[in-house]
Coordinates of N, CA, C and O in Angstrom, one line a residue:
M1060 N 9.0 -12.6 -28.4 CA 9.6 -13.1 -27.1 C 9.1 -12.2 -26.0 O 9.0 -11.0 -26.1
S1061 N 8.8 -12.9 -24.9 CA 8.3 -12.1 -23.7 C 9.4 -11.5 -22.9 O 10.5 -11.9 -23.0
R1062 N 9.1 -10.4 -22.3 CA 10.1 -9.7 -21.5 C 10.3 -10.4 -20.1 O 9.4 -11.1 -19.6
T1063 N 11.5 -10.3 -19.6 CA 11.7 -10.8 -18.3 C 12.1 -9.7 -17.3 O 12.5 -8.6 -17.7
V1064 N 11.8 -10.0 -16.0 CA 12.2 -9.1 -14.9 C 12.9 -9.9 -13.8 O 12.7 -11.1 -13.7
F1065 N 13.6 -9.2 -13.0 CA 14.2 -9.8 -11.8 C 13.1 -9.6 -10.8 O 12.9 -8.6 -10.3
C1066 N 12.4 -10.7 -10.5 CA 11.2 -10.7 -9.6 C 11.6 -10.5 -8.1 O 12.4 -11.3 -7.6
R1067 N 11.1 -9.4 -7.5 CA 11.5 -9.2 -6.1 C 10.9 -10.2 -5.1 O 11.5 -10.4 -4.1
K1068 N 9.9 -10.9 -5.5 CA 9.3 -11.9 -4.6 C 10.1 -13.2 -4.7 O 10.4 -13.8 -3.7
Y1069 N 10.5 -13.6 -5.9 CA 11.1 -14.9 -6.1 C 12.7 -14.8 -6.3 O 13.3 -15.8 -6.4
K1070 N 13.2 -13.5 -6.4 CA 14.6 -13.3 -6.4 C 15.3 -14.0 -7.6 O 16.3 -14.6 -7.5
Q1071 N 14.6 -14.0 -8.8 CA 15.1 -14.6 -10.0 C 14.5 -14.0 -11.2 O 13.4 -13.4 -11.1
E1072 N 15.1 -14.2 -12.4 CA 14.6 -13.7 -13.6 C 13.4 -14.6 -14.0 O 13.5 -15.8 -14.1
L1073 N 12.2 -13.9 -14.2 CA 11.0 -14.6 -14.6 C 10.3 -13.8 -15.7 O 10.6 -12.6 -15.8
E1074 N 9.3 -14.4 -16.3 CA 8.5 -13.6 -17.3 C 7.8 -12.5 -16.6 O 7.2 -12.6 -15.5
G1075 N 7.9 -11.3 -17.3 CA 7.3 -10.1 -16.8 C 5.8 -9.9 -17.2 O 5.4 -10.6 -18.1
L1076 N 5.2 -8.9 -16.6 CA 3.8 -8.6 -17.0 C 3.8 -7.9 -18.4 O 4.8 -7.3 -18.8
E1077 N 2.7 -8.0 -19.1 CA 2.5 -7.4 -20.4 C 2.3 -5.9 -20.3 O 2.6 -5.2 -21.3
R1078 N 1.7 -5.5 -19.2 CA 1.4 -4.1 -19.1 C 1.3 -3.7 -17.6 O 1.2 -4.6 -16.8
Q1079 N 1.4 -2.5 -17.3 CA 1.4 -2.0 -15.9 C 0.0 -2.3 -15.3 O -1.0 -1.9 -15.9
P1080 N 0.0 -3.0 -14.2 CA -1.3 -3.4 -13.6 C -2.0 -2.4 -12.7 O -3.1 -2.7 -12.2
Y1081 N -1.3 -1.3 -12.4 CA -1.8 -0.3 -11.4 C -1.3 1.0 -12.0 O -0.3 1.1 -12.7
P1082 N -2.1 2.1 -11.7 CA -1.7 3.4 -12.2 C -0.5 4.0 -11.4 O -0.1 3.5 -10.3
G1083 N 0.2 4.9 -12.0 CA 1.2 5.7 -11.3 C 2.5 5.0 -11.1 O 2.8 4.0 -11.7
A1084 N 3.3 5.6 -10.1 CA 4.6 5.1 -9.8 C 4.6 3.7 -9.3 O 5.4 2.8 -9.6
L1085 N 3.5 3.4 -8.5 CA 3.4 2.0 -7.9 C 3.3 1.0 -9.0 O 3.9 -0.1 -9.0
G1086 N 2.4 1.3 -10.0 CA 2.2 0.4 -11.1 C 3.5 0.2 -11.9 O 3.8 -0.9 -12.4
Q1087 N 4.2 1.3 -12.1 CA 5.5 1.2 -12.9 C 6.5 0.3 -12.1 O 7.2 -0.5 -12.7
N1088 N 6.5 0.5 -10.8 CA 7.4 -0.4 -10.0 C 7.0 -1.8 -10.1 O 7.9 -2.7 -10.2
I1089 N 5.7 -2.1 -10.0 CA 5.3 -3.5 -10.1 C 5.7 -4.1 -11.5 O 6.2 -5.2 -11.6
F1090 N 5.4 -3.3 -12.5 CA 5.7 -3.7 -13.9 C 7.2 -4.0 -14.1 O 7.6 -5.0 -14.7
D1091 N 8.1 -3.2 -13.4 CA 9.5 -3.3 -13.6 C 10.1 -4.4 -12.7 O 11.2 -5.0 -13.0
N1092 N 9.4 -4.8 -11.6 CA 10.1 -5.7 -10.6 C 9.3 -6.9 -10.1 O 9.7 -7.6 -9.2
V1093 N 8.1 -7.1 -10.7 CA 7.3 -8.3 -10.3 C 7.0 -9.1 -11.5 O 6.6 -8.6 -12.6
S1094 N 7.1 -10.4 -11.3 CA 6.9 -11.4 -12.4 C 5.4 -11.6 -12.6 O 4.6 -11.3 -11.7
K1095 N 5.1 -12.1 -13.8 CA 3.7 -12.5 -14.1 C 3.2 -13.5 -13.1 O 2.1 -13.5 -12.7
K1096 N 4.1 -14.5 -12.8 CA 3.7 -15.5 -11.8 C 3.4 -14.9 -10.4 O 2.3 -15.3 -9.9
A1097 N 4.2 -14.0 -9.9 CA 3.9 -13.4 -8.6 C 2.7 -12.6 -8.7 O 1.9 -12.6 -7.7
W1098 N 2.4 -11.9 -9.8 CA 1.2 -11.0 -9.9 C 0.0 -11.9 -9.9 O -1.0 -11.6 -9.2
Q1099 N 0.0 -13.0 -10.6 CA -1.1 -13.9 -10.7 C -1.4 -14.5 -9.3 O -2.6 -14.6 -8.8
E1100 N -0.4 -14.9 -8.6 CA -0.5 -15.4 -7.2 C -1.1 -14.3 -6.3 O -2.0 -14.6 -5.5
W1101 N -0.7 -13.1 -6.5 CA -1.3 -12.0 -5.7 C -2.7 -11.8 -6.0 O -3.6 -11.7 -5.1
T1102 N -3.1 -11.8 -7.2 CA -4.5 -11.6 -7.6 C -5.4 -12.7 -7.0 O -6.5 -12.4 -6.6
D1103 N -4.9 -13.9 -7.0 CA -5.6 -15.0 -6.4 C -5.8 -14.8 -4.9 O -6.8 -15.0 -4.3
H1104 N -4.7 -14.4 -4.3 CA -4.7 -14.2 -2.8 C -5.6 -13.0 -2.5 O -6.3 -13.1 -1.5
Q1105 N -5.5 -12.0 -3.3 CA -6.4 -10.8 -3.0 C -7.8 -11.2 -3.1 O -8.6 -10.8 -2.2
T1106 N -8.2 -12.0 -4.0 CA -9.6 -12.5 -4.1 C -10.0 -13.2 -2.8 O -11.1 -13.0 -2.3
M1107 N -9.1 -14.1 -2.3 CA -9.4 -14.8 -1.1 C -9.6 -13.8 0.1 O -10.5 -13.9 0.9
L1108 N -8.7 -12.8 0.2 CA -8.8 -11.8 1.2 C -10.2 -11.1 1.1 O -10.8 -10.9 2.2
I1109 N -10.5 -10.6 -0.1 CA -11.8 -9.9 -0.2 C -13.0 -10.8 0.2 O -13.8 -10.3 0.9
N1110 N -13.0 -12.0 -0.2 CA -14.1 -12.9 0.1 C -14.1 -13.3 1.6 O -15.2 -13.2 2.2
E1111 N -13.0 -13.7 2.1 CA -13.0 -14.2 3.5 C -13.2 -13.1 4.5 O -13.7 -13.3 5.6
K1112 N -12.6 -11.9 4.2 CA -12.7 -10.8 5.2 C -13.9 -9.9 4.8 O -14.1 -8.8 5.5
H1113 N -14.7 -10.2 3.8 CA -15.9 -9.5 3.4 C -15.5 -8.0 3.2 O -16.2 -7.1 3.7
L1114 N -14.5 -7.8 2.4 CA -14.0 -6.4 2.2 C -14.9 -5.7 1.2 O -15.4 -6.3 0.2
N1115 N -15.2 -4.4 1.4 CA -15.9 -3.6 0.5 C -15.0 -2.7 -0.3 O -14.4 -1.8 0.3
L1116 N -14.8 -2.9 -1.6 CA -13.8 -2.2 -2.3 C -14.2 -0.7 -2.5 O -13.4 0.1 -3.0
M1117 N -15.4 -0.3 -2.1 CA -15.9 1.1 -2.2 C -15.3 1.8 -0.9 O -15.3 3.0 -0.9
D1118 N -14.9 1.0 0.1 CA -14.4 1.6 1.3 C -12.9 1.9 1.2 O -12.1 1.0 0.9
P1119 N -12.5 3.2 1.4 CA -11.1 3.5 1.3 C -10.2 2.7 2.2 O -9.0 2.4 1.8
E1120 N -10.7 2.4 3.4 CA -9.8 1.6 4.3 C -9.6 0.2 3.8 O -8.5 -0.3 4.0
S1121 N -10.6 -0.4 3.1 CA -10.4 -1.7 2.5 C -9.4 -1.7 1.4 O -8.5 -2.6 1.3
R1122 N -9.4 -0.7 0.6 CA -8.5 -0.5 -0.5 C -7.1 -0.3 0.0 O -6.1 -0.8 -0.5
K1123 N -7.0 0.5 1.1 CA -5.7 0.8 1.7 C -5.1 -0.5 2.3 O -3.9 -0.8 2.1
Y1124 N -5.9 -1.3 2.9 CA -5.5 -2.6 3.5 C -5.0 -3.5 2.4 O -3.9 -4.1 2.5
L1125 N -5.7 -3.6 1.3 CA -5.3 -4.5 0.2 C -4.0 -4.0 -0.4 O -3.1 -4.8 -0.8
Q1126 N -3.8 -2.7 -0.5 CA -2.5 -2.2 -1.1 C -1.4 -2.5 -0.2 O -0.3 -2.9 -0.6
Q1127 N -1.6 -2.4 1.1 CA -0.5 -2.7 2.1 C -0.2 -4.2 2.0 O 1.0 -4.6 2.0
E1128 N -1.2 -5.0 1.9 CA -1.0 -6.5 1.9 C -0.3 -6.8 0.5 O 0.6 -7.7 0.5
M1129 N -0.7 -6.2 -0.5 CA 0.0 -6.4 -1.8 C 1.5 -6.1 -1.8 O 2.3 -6.9 -2.2
E1130 N 1.8 -5.0 -1.2 CA 3.2 -4.6 -1.1 C 4.0 -5.7 -0.3 O 5.1 -6.0 -0.6
K1131 N 3.4 -6.1 0.8 CA 4.1 -7.2 1.7 C 4.2 -8.5 0.9 O 5.3 -9.1 0.8
F1132 N 3.1 -8.9 0.2 CA 3.1 -10.2 -0.5 C 4.2 -10.1 -1.6 O 4.9 -11.1 -1.8
L1133 N 4.2 -9.1 -2.4 CA 5.1 -9.0 -3.5 C 6.6 -8.8 -3.1 O 7.5 -9.0 -3.9
S1134 N 6.8 -8.4 -1.9 CA 8.2 -8.2 -1.4 C 8.7 -9.4 -0.6 O 9.8 -9.4 -0.2
G1135 N 7.8 -10.4 -0.5 CA 8.2 -11.6 0.2 C 8.2 -11.5 1.7 O 8.7 -12.3 2.4
E1136 N 7.5 -10.5 2.2 CA 7.3 -10.3 3.7 C 6.1 -11.1 4.1 O 5.4 -11.6 3.4
D1137 N 6.0 -11.2 5.5 CA 4.8 -11.8 6.0 C 3.5 -11.0 5.7 O 3.6 -9.8 5.8
Y1138 N 2.5 -11.7 5.3 CA 1.3 -11.0 4.9 C 0.1 -11.8 5.5 O 0.2 -12.9 5.9
D1139 N -1.1 -11.1 5.5 CA -2.3 -11.7 6.1 C -2.8 -12.8 5.2 O -2.7 -12.8 4.0
Q1140 N -3.2 -13.9 5.9 CA -3.8 -15.0 5.3 C -5.4 -14.9 5.4 O -5.9 -14.2 6.2
A1141 N -6.1 -15.6 4.6 CA -7.5 -15.6 4.6 C -7.9 -16.6 5.6 O -7.8 -17.8 5.4
E1142 N -8.4 -16.1 6.8 CA -8.9 -17.0 7.8 C -10.0 -17.9 7.3 O -10.9 -17.4 6.6
G1143 N -10.1 -19.1 7.7 CA -11.2 -20.0 7.3 C -11.0 -20.6 6.0 O -11.8 -21.5 5.7
Y1144 N -10.0 -20.2 5.2 CA -9.8 -20.9 3.9 C -9.2 -22.2 4.1 O -8.2 -22.4 4.8
V1145 N -9.8 -23.2 3.5 CA -9.2 -24.6 3.5 C -8.9 -25.0 2.1 O -9.9 -25.1 1.3
P1146 N -7.7 -25.2 1.7 CA -7.4 -25.6 0.3 C -8.0 -26.9 0.0 O -8.1 -27.8 0.9
P1147 N -8.4 -27.1 -1.2 CA -9.0 -28.4 -1.6 C -8.0 -29.5 -1.5 O -6.8 -29.3 -1.6
E1148 N -8.4 -30.7 -1.1 CA -7.5 -31.8 -1.0 C -7.0 -32.3 -2.3 O -7.8 -32.3 -3.3
S1149 N -5.7 -32.7 -2.4 CA -5.2 -33.2 -3.6 C -5.7 -34.6 -3.8 O -5.8 -35.4 -2.9
K1150 N -5.9 -34.9 -5.1 CA -6.3 -36.3 -5.4 C -5.2 -37.1 -5.9 O -4.3 -36.7 -6.4

């Protein structure tokens, strides 16, 4: 049986992550309080931000920016969107 967590983004009990996705205390906090669904949505959004904003992950400022946006996204706060992204049309 999978573990559940009270997801801080969705404010309900949902399936939890299988392992800590980040090192240290921040990773433990995500593991304890973020659902698998919210984490997957974040990783998809993070990919869009990296691509649309041409972020270089070797740059400490880019990594800092992504961590700040991750914390906003997972807490349900307003977060940056990927400018120029147009979702595919539904068929």
